[in-house]
Short mmCIF file of C-alpha atoms and ligand atoms in Angstrom, two decimals:
data_model
loop_
_atom_site.label_atom_id
_atom_site.label_comp_id
_atom_site.label_asym_id
_atom_site.label_seq_id
_atom_site.Cartn_x
_atom_site.Cartn_y
_atom_site.Cartn_z
CA MET A 239 -20.29 36.86 -68.46
CA LYS A 240 -18.41 35.22 -71.02
CA VAL A 241 -15.44 32.57 -70.46
CA ALA A 242 -13.10 30.15 -71.22
CA GLN A 243 -14.16 26.64 -70.51
CA ILE A 244 -12.60 23.50 -71.37
CA SER A 245 -15.24 20.57 -71.14
CA LYS A 246 -13.52 17.21 -71.60
CA ALA A 247 -9.92 16.44 -71.31
CA GLY A 248 -8.02 17.08 -74.52
CA GLY A 249 -10.34 19.04 -75.20
CA ASP A 250 -9.89 22.57 -77.82
CA TRP A 251 -10.76 25.55 -76.01
CA GLU A 252 -14.51 27.08 -76.04
CA LEU A 253 -15.42 30.40 -75.65
CA VAL A 254 -18.76 30.58 -73.23
CA GLU A 255 -21.32 32.67 -71.47
CA ARG A 256 -22.82 31.68 -68.56
CA ASP A 257 -24.01 33.58 -65.31
CA ILE A 258 -22.27 35.69 -63.00
CA PRO A 259 -21.63 33.67 -60.48
CA GLN A 260 -22.14 34.74 -56.28
CA PRO A 261 -19.95 34.53 -53.99
CA ALA A 262 -20.86 32.95 -51.08
CA ALA A 263 -19.68 33.15 -47.28
CA GLY A 264 -16.38 33.13 -47.05
CA GLN A 265 -15.95 34.23 -50.58
CA VAL A 266 -15.44 37.10 -52.83
CA ARG A 267 -16.20 37.63 -56.23
CA VAL A 268 -13.71 39.11 -59.19
CA LYS A 269 -13.84 41.27 -61.97
CA VAL A 270 -11.03 39.95 -63.67
CA GLU A 271 -8.15 42.87 -65.39
CA ALA A 272 -5.92 40.44 -66.38
CA CYS A 273 -4.64 36.70 -65.66
CA GLY A 274 -1.04 34.37 -66.56
CA ILE A 275 -1.61 31.44 -69.01
CA CYS A 276 0.73 28.67 -67.16
CA HIS A 277 1.89 24.76 -68.51
CA SER A 278 0.05 24.19 -65.32
CA ASP A 279 -2.77 24.75 -67.20
CA ALA A 280 -2.10 21.67 -68.93
CA LEU A 281 -3.77 20.27 -66.43
CA VAL A 282 -6.78 21.35 -66.83
CA LYS A 283 -6.11 21.19 -70.85
CA GLU A 284 -4.82 17.55 -71.44
CA GLY A 285 -7.35 16.27 -67.68
CA LEU A 286 -3.81 15.17 -66.32
CA TRP A 287 -5.47 16.10 -62.43
CA PRO A 288 -7.01 12.66 -61.29
CA THR A 289 -9.52 14.65 -59.81
CA LEU A 290 -10.90 17.19 -62.10
CA GLN A 291 -14.39 17.12 -62.90
CA TYR A 292 -15.26 19.18 -66.31
CA PRO A 293 -16.26 21.86 -68.06
CA ARG A 294 -13.10 23.17 -66.44
CA ILE A 295 -12.16 27.41 -66.43
CA PRO A 296 -8.21 27.05 -65.59
CA GLY A 297 -6.54 30.27 -64.87
CA HIS A 298 -4.16 30.73 -61.60
CA GLU A 299 -2.53 33.63 -62.45
CA VAL A 300 -5.44 36.57 -61.45
CA ALA A 301 -5.21 40.10 -61.24
CA GLY A 302 -8.32 42.19 -60.56
CA LEU A 303 -10.73 43.28 -58.40
CA ILE A 304 -13.11 42.45 -55.24
CA ASP A 305 -16.71 43.94 -56.72
CA ALA A 306 -18.50 41.69 -54.92
CA VAL A 307 -18.38 39.60 -51.20
CA GLY A 308 -20.03 37.22 -49.55
CA ASP A 309 -20.80 36.52 -46.08
CA ASN A 310 -18.68 36.38 -43.04
CA VAL A 311 -16.28 38.52 -45.11
CA THR A 312 -14.81 41.04 -42.80
CA ALA A 313 -11.09 41.87 -44.06
CA TRP A 314 -12.37 42.46 -48.00
CA ARG A 315 -14.00 44.74 -49.24
CA LYS A 316 -15.27 46.14 -52.98
CA GLY A 317 -13.56 47.51 -54.15
CA GLN A 318 -9.36 46.16 -53.58
CA ARG A 319 -7.50 45.39 -56.37
CA VAL A 320 -6.64 41.04 -54.92
CA GLY A 321 -3.91 38.39 -57.18
CA VAL A 322 -5.30 34.63 -56.93
CA GLY A 323 -3.04 32.59 -57.60
CA TRP A 324 -2.65 28.43 -57.17
CA HIS A 325 -3.23 28.38 -53.50
CA GLY A 326 -6.45 27.94 -53.79
CA GLY A 327 -7.49 28.12 -50.14
CA HIS A 328 -6.96 26.11 -47.00
CA CYS A 329 -9.30 24.76 -44.23
CA PHE A 330 -7.72 25.79 -40.61
CA VAL A 331 -8.62 22.21 -38.97
CA CYS A 332 -5.72 19.63 -40.67
CA GLU A 333 -3.12 19.26 -39.11
CA GLN A 334 -0.99 21.15 -40.57
CA CYS A 335 -3.65 23.84 -40.76
CA ARG A 336 -3.43 23.09 -36.72
CA ARG A 337 0.13 24.16 -36.96
CA GLY A 338 -0.29 26.81 -39.45
CA ASP A 339 1.27 25.20 -42.54
CA PHE A 340 -1.26 26.69 -44.25
CA ALA A 341 1.04 25.87 -47.91
CA MET A 342 1.00 22.50 -46.49
CA CYS A 343 -3.34 21.97 -45.57
CA VAL A 344 -4.33 17.78 -46.75
CA ASN A 345 -7.41 19.75 -48.29
CA ARG A 346 -6.29 22.75 -50.09
CA LYS A 347 -7.73 23.57 -53.15
CA VAL A 348 -6.41 24.53 -56.41
CA THR A 349 -7.96 27.71 -57.92
CA GLY A 350 -8.74 26.93 -61.92
CA ILE A 351 -8.93 22.95 -60.94
CA ASP A 352 -10.65 22.23 -57.90
CA PHE A 353 -13.00 25.44 -58.48
CA ASP A 354 -13.14 27.71 -61.81
CA GLY A 355 -10.45 29.93 -62.35
CA GLY A 356 -9.24 33.62 -63.99
CA TYR A 357 -9.72 33.02 -67.92
CA ALA A 358 -12.94 34.25 -67.41
CA GLU A 359 -15.00 37.80 -66.66
CA TYR A 360 -15.45 36.91 -63.10
CA MET A 361 -14.42 34.43 -60.96
CA ILE A 362 -15.08 33.32 -57.17
CA ALA A 363 -12.87 32.89 -54.80
CA PRO A 364 -12.23 32.13 -50.45
CA VAL A 365 -10.57 34.93 -49.02
CA THR A 366 -8.05 32.39 -47.78
CA ALA A 367 -6.44 32.36 -51.77
CA LEU A 368 -6.90 36.93 -51.98
CA ALA A 369 -3.11 38.84 -52.23
CA LEU A 370 -3.68 42.79 -51.83
CA ILE A 371 -1.97 43.96 -55.03
CA PRO A 372 0.30 47.32 -54.08
CA ASP A 373 -0.59 50.42 -55.82
CA ASP A 374 2.91 50.48 -58.91
CA VAL A 375 2.47 47.08 -59.50
CA PRO A 376 -0.26 46.86 -62.39
CA ALA A 377 -3.14 43.81 -63.37
CA GLU A 378 -1.05 42.48 -66.76
CA HIS A 379 1.91 42.23 -64.16
CA ALA A 380 0.35 40.59 -60.83
CA GLY A 381 -0.60 37.78 -62.81
CA PRO A 382 2.60 35.95 -63.72
CA PHE A 383 3.60 36.88 -59.52
CA MET A 384 1.02 34.86 -58.55
CA CYS A 385 2.46 31.81 -60.23
CA ALA A 386 5.40 31.74 -61.19
CA GLY A 387 6.54 35.08 -59.89
CA VAL A 388 5.76 33.24 -55.77
CA THR A 389 6.72 30.44 -56.78
CA VAL A 390 10.69 31.16 -57.13
CA TYR A 391 10.63 34.16 -54.99
CA ASN A 392 9.02 31.67 -51.71
CA ALA A 393 12.01 29.12 -52.60
CA LEU A 394 15.04 31.86 -53.13
CA ARG A 395 13.73 33.20 -50.05
CA ASN A 396 13.32 30.20 -48.33
CA SER A 397 16.49 28.42 -49.52
CA GLY A 398 18.77 28.62 -46.43
CA ALA A 399 21.38 30.78 -49.08
CA ARG A 400 22.32 34.12 -46.71
CA ALA A 401 23.64 37.33 -49.36
CA GLY A 402 27.17 36.65 -51.23
CA ASP A 403 26.27 33.06 -51.62
CA VAL A 404 26.91 31.67 -55.13
CA VAL A 405 22.74 31.26 -56.42
CA ALA A 406 22.25 29.88 -59.55
CA VAL A 407 19.66 30.44 -62.05
CA HIS A 408 18.89 26.79 -64.98
CA GLY A 409 16.44 28.26 -67.22
CA ILE A 410 15.77 30.91 -67.96
CA GLY A 411 12.12 31.28 -69.60
CA GLY A 412 9.07 32.33 -67.55
CA LEU A 413 10.06 31.32 -63.94
CA GLY A 414 13.60 31.83 -64.65
CA HIS A 415 13.78 35.70 -65.43
CA LEU A 416 11.75 36.47 -62.60
CA GLY A 417 14.47 33.53 -60.30
CA VAL A 418 16.73 35.87 -61.53
CA GLN A 419 15.95 39.08 -61.09
CA TYR A 420 15.10 37.90 -57.48
CA ALA A 421 18.17 36.25 -56.65
CA ARG A 422 19.94 39.58 -57.31
CA GLN A 423 18.23 42.34 -55.51
CA MET A 424 17.60 39.32 -52.77
CA GLY A 425 21.80 39.96 -52.36
CA PHE A 426 22.76 36.59 -53.91
CA HIS A 427 25.65 35.94 -56.82
CA THR A 428 23.50 34.76 -59.28
CA VAL A 429 24.04 33.17 -62.00
CA ALA A 430 22.42 32.52 -64.77
CA VAL A 431 22.66 28.92 -67.06
CA ASN A 432 20.81 28.63 -70.41
CA ARG A 433 21.16 26.70 -73.81
CA GLY A 434 22.57 28.77 -75.93
CA ASN A 435 24.40 32.75 -75.07
CA ASP A 436 20.82 34.49 -77.39
CA LYS A 437 20.00 34.94 -73.73
CA GLU A 438 23.00 36.25 -72.19
CA PRO A 439 22.32 39.87 -72.80
CA LEU A 440 19.21 39.87 -71.48
CA ALA A 441 20.13 37.75 -68.37
CA ARG A 442 22.75 40.11 -67.43
CA GLU A 443 20.61 43.46 -68.10
CA LEU A 444 17.64 40.91 -65.69
CA GLY A 445 20.66 41.85 -63.19
CA ALA A 446 23.13 38.37 -63.49
CA HIS A 447 26.66 38.53 -62.01
CA HIS A 448 27.81 35.49 -64.53
CA TYR A 449 26.76 33.38 -67.87
CA ILE A 450 27.07 30.21 -68.09
CA ASP A 451 26.31 28.58 -71.41
CA ALA A 452 24.66 25.07 -71.12
CA THR A 453 25.33 24.04 -74.48
CA ALA A 454 28.85 25.36 -74.55
CA GLU A 455 30.36 25.06 -71.29
CA ASP A 456 30.49 22.96 -68.88
CA VAL A 457 27.94 24.09 -65.97
CA VAL A 458 29.36 21.96 -63.05
CA SER A 459 32.72 23.46 -63.46
CA GLU A 460 32.36 26.97 -64.22
CA LEU A 461 29.97 26.68 -60.98
CA GLN A 462 32.83 24.94 -58.95
CA LYS A 463 35.40 27.48 -60.26
CA LEU A 464 32.96 30.20 -58.63
CA GLY A 465 32.93 27.51 -55.75
CA GLY A 466 29.89 25.86 -55.94
CA ALA A 467 25.80 26.91 -55.62
CA ARG A 468 24.73 27.06 -52.44
CA VAL A 469 21.33 27.10 -54.08
CA ILE A 470 20.31 26.00 -57.26
CA LEU A 471 17.57 26.80 -58.78
CA ALA A 472 15.84 24.14 -61.98
CA THR A 473 13.28 25.94 -63.26
CA ALA A 474 13.62 24.38 -67.10
CA PRO A 475 11.18 21.13 -67.36
CA ASN A 476 14.40 18.96 -68.42
CA ALA A 477 15.01 15.52 -66.33
CA GLN A 478 17.39 14.99 -67.37
CA ALA A 479 19.67 18.22 -67.47
CA ILE A 480 18.92 18.98 -63.92
CA SER A 481 20.02 15.66 -62.88
CA ALA A 482 23.47 16.59 -63.70
CA LEU A 483 23.76 19.76 -61.72
CA VAL A 484 24.11 18.27 -58.65
CA ASP A 485 27.76 18.17 -59.01
CA GLY A 486 27.23 22.37 -59.36
CA LEU A 487 26.97 22.86 -56.11
CA ALA A 488 28.73 24.05 -52.85
CA PRO A 489 28.59 21.37 -49.98
CA SER A 490 25.52 21.67 -48.23
CA GLY A 491 23.80 23.23 -51.16
CA LYS A 492 20.50 22.34 -51.65
CA LEU A 493 19.16 22.08 -55.44
CA LEU A 494 15.56 23.13 -55.23
CA VAL A 495 12.97 22.27 -58.50
CA PRO A 496 10.11 24.57 -58.78
CA ALA A 497 8.78 22.76 -61.42
CA ALA A 498 8.37 18.85 -62.57
CA PRO A 499 10.05 18.09 -65.58
CA ALA A 500 7.80 14.42 -66.77
CA GLU A 501 10.50 11.74 -66.48
CA PRO A 502 12.32 11.36 -62.93
CA LEU A 503 15.57 12.68 -61.95
CA THR A 504 18.77 9.95 -61.86
CA ILE A 505 20.78 11.42 -59.44
CA SER A 506 24.00 9.50 -57.87
CA MET A 507 23.88 9.87 -53.81
CA PHE A 508 27.76 9.31 -53.04
CA SER A 509 27.87 12.27 -55.65
CA LEU A 510 25.64 14.25 -52.79
CA ILE A 511 26.76 12.16 -49.51
CA ASN A 512 30.29 13.26 -50.45
CA ARG A 513 29.35 16.71 -50.24
CA ARG A 514 26.46 16.22 -47.98
CA THR A 515 24.43 18.61 -50.38
CA SER A 516 19.68 17.72 -51.03
CA VAL A 517 18.07 18.04 -53.65
CA ALA A 518 13.72 19.14 -52.88
CA GLY A 519 11.03 20.05 -54.27
CA TRP A 520 8.97 23.52 -54.12
CA TYR A 521 5.22 23.50 -53.97
CA SER A 522 5.10 28.33 -54.89
CA GLY A 523 3.19 28.69 -51.26
CA THR A 524 -0.27 31.05 -49.83
CA ALA A 525 -2.08 33.93 -50.74
CA ARG A 526 0.40 35.83 -48.33
CA ASP A 527 3.95 34.95 -49.73
CA SER A 528 2.84 36.07 -52.84
CA GLN A 529 1.45 39.42 -51.78
CA ASP A 530 4.96 39.14 -50.20
CA THR A 531 6.61 38.83 -53.56
CA MET A 532 4.87 41.07 -55.59
CA GLU A 533 5.49 44.01 -52.82
CA PHE A 534 9.36 42.95 -52.93
CA SER A 535 8.93 43.25 -55.95
CA ALA A 536 7.39 47.07 -56.27
CA LEU A 537 10.41 48.12 -53.84
CA THR A 538 12.65 46.68 -55.71
CA GLY A 539 11.49 47.04 -59.68
CA VAL A 540 11.20 43.90 -60.57
CA GLN A 541 9.33 42.57 -63.38
CA PRO A 542 7.91 40.18 -65.68
CA MET A 543 8.47 39.80 -69.31
CA ILE A 544 4.61 39.42 -70.87
CA GLU A 545 2.97 39.59 -73.82
CA LYS A 546 -1.09 40.03 -73.86
CA TYR A 547 -4.01 38.91 -75.66
CA PRO A 548 -7.11 39.01 -75.36
CA LEU A 549 -9.64 36.38 -74.51
CA ASP A 550 -11.15 35.87 -77.87
CA ARG A 551 -7.54 34.54 -78.59
CA VAL A 552 -7.28 32.21 -76.30
CA ALA A 553 -6.27 28.67 -78.44
CA GLU A 554 -3.50 31.50 -79.47
CA ALA A 555 -2.37 32.71 -75.94
CA TYR A 556 -2.22 29.36 -74.51
CA GLU A 557 0.53 27.93 -78.07
CA GLN A 558 2.10 30.67 -78.19
CA MET A 559 3.03 29.15 -73.82
CA HIS A 560 3.25 26.11 -74.51
CA SER A 561 6.00 26.17 -77.86
CA GLY A 562 8.39 27.89 -76.07
CA ARG A 563 7.97 30.65 -78.07
CA VAL A 564 6.93 33.03 -75.85
CA ARG A 565 9.53 35.86 -73.97
CA PHE A 566 8.59 35.12 -70.89
CA ARG A 567 4.73 34.93 -70.17
CA VAL A 568 1.64 35.14 -71.68
CA VAL A 569 -1.40 37.12 -69.77
CA LEU A 570 -5.21 37.38 -70.69
CA THR A 571 -6.30 41.18 -70.91
CA PHE A 572 -9.67 41.98 -70.27
ZN1 ZN B 70 1.14 28.04 -62.45
ZN1 ZN B 71 -5.89 22.32 -43.90
#
């Protein structure tokens, strides 16, 4: 099979042939049809994950067909359409798993980091990492739902915001363009925040009731004119910009940060105390959360906007993603 791998930290993309792997007990083999490129793939490319072993095939926005099943696989069969996301399985025996909180498993694996991912014609996945793809979701859309999609969908649906509440999505990019659609479809009073006004027509088309141009308007006062945001989903990885958002929250509001900026946030506790607000991270979710994401997307018409590349052009595709030129997600298709 043809794969794209990285064999050392900071190394270049290598297109190589490997033997098609066999699934062990509790695993399936997926014939990959599409794999989204995520900013987190830089962890493999640049060697930023401490326990990473090379060579490694990245890719955790995988969509394909089950092509073979290992022993002890009872609930999945050959021919099913499945997605594999960041959550690469859990152990069932740690304290968090015993409480049913599989996303917080202390032994959880990450697809494309702890084991080879979807920049390949075939990959092996544990059944705990599988999400069933609805019939009307094409593979090239299912891929991005497995990381970008589930991250924002799951963050918003667990945020505590209720229908009619003001929810702002900061940053209209790979995560944000999906976040705006989910916020609208979940019934929130949806505000898109971005630098410049070139994305305003699109943000409104995706469902934003309001658009705030962060270069021309004061984001905090614009949000406060709406009563403050119950939730701000910060998807643009800019520590300074994210830190400045807390004063745009309503009392008891929450600033949710699912994508990490490199720099630490700088936030005054007075600001949080006075309005009893909070800042929280968000971890994407389990495979079932990803399946919920796809089912909700199929039900409501939420779609990622993508650019497709063949595996042979992986270097170019990765560069397109990391340059920020892409609108809004790059997907390798097979
Ligand atoms: Zn990702
Ligand atoms: Zn566990």
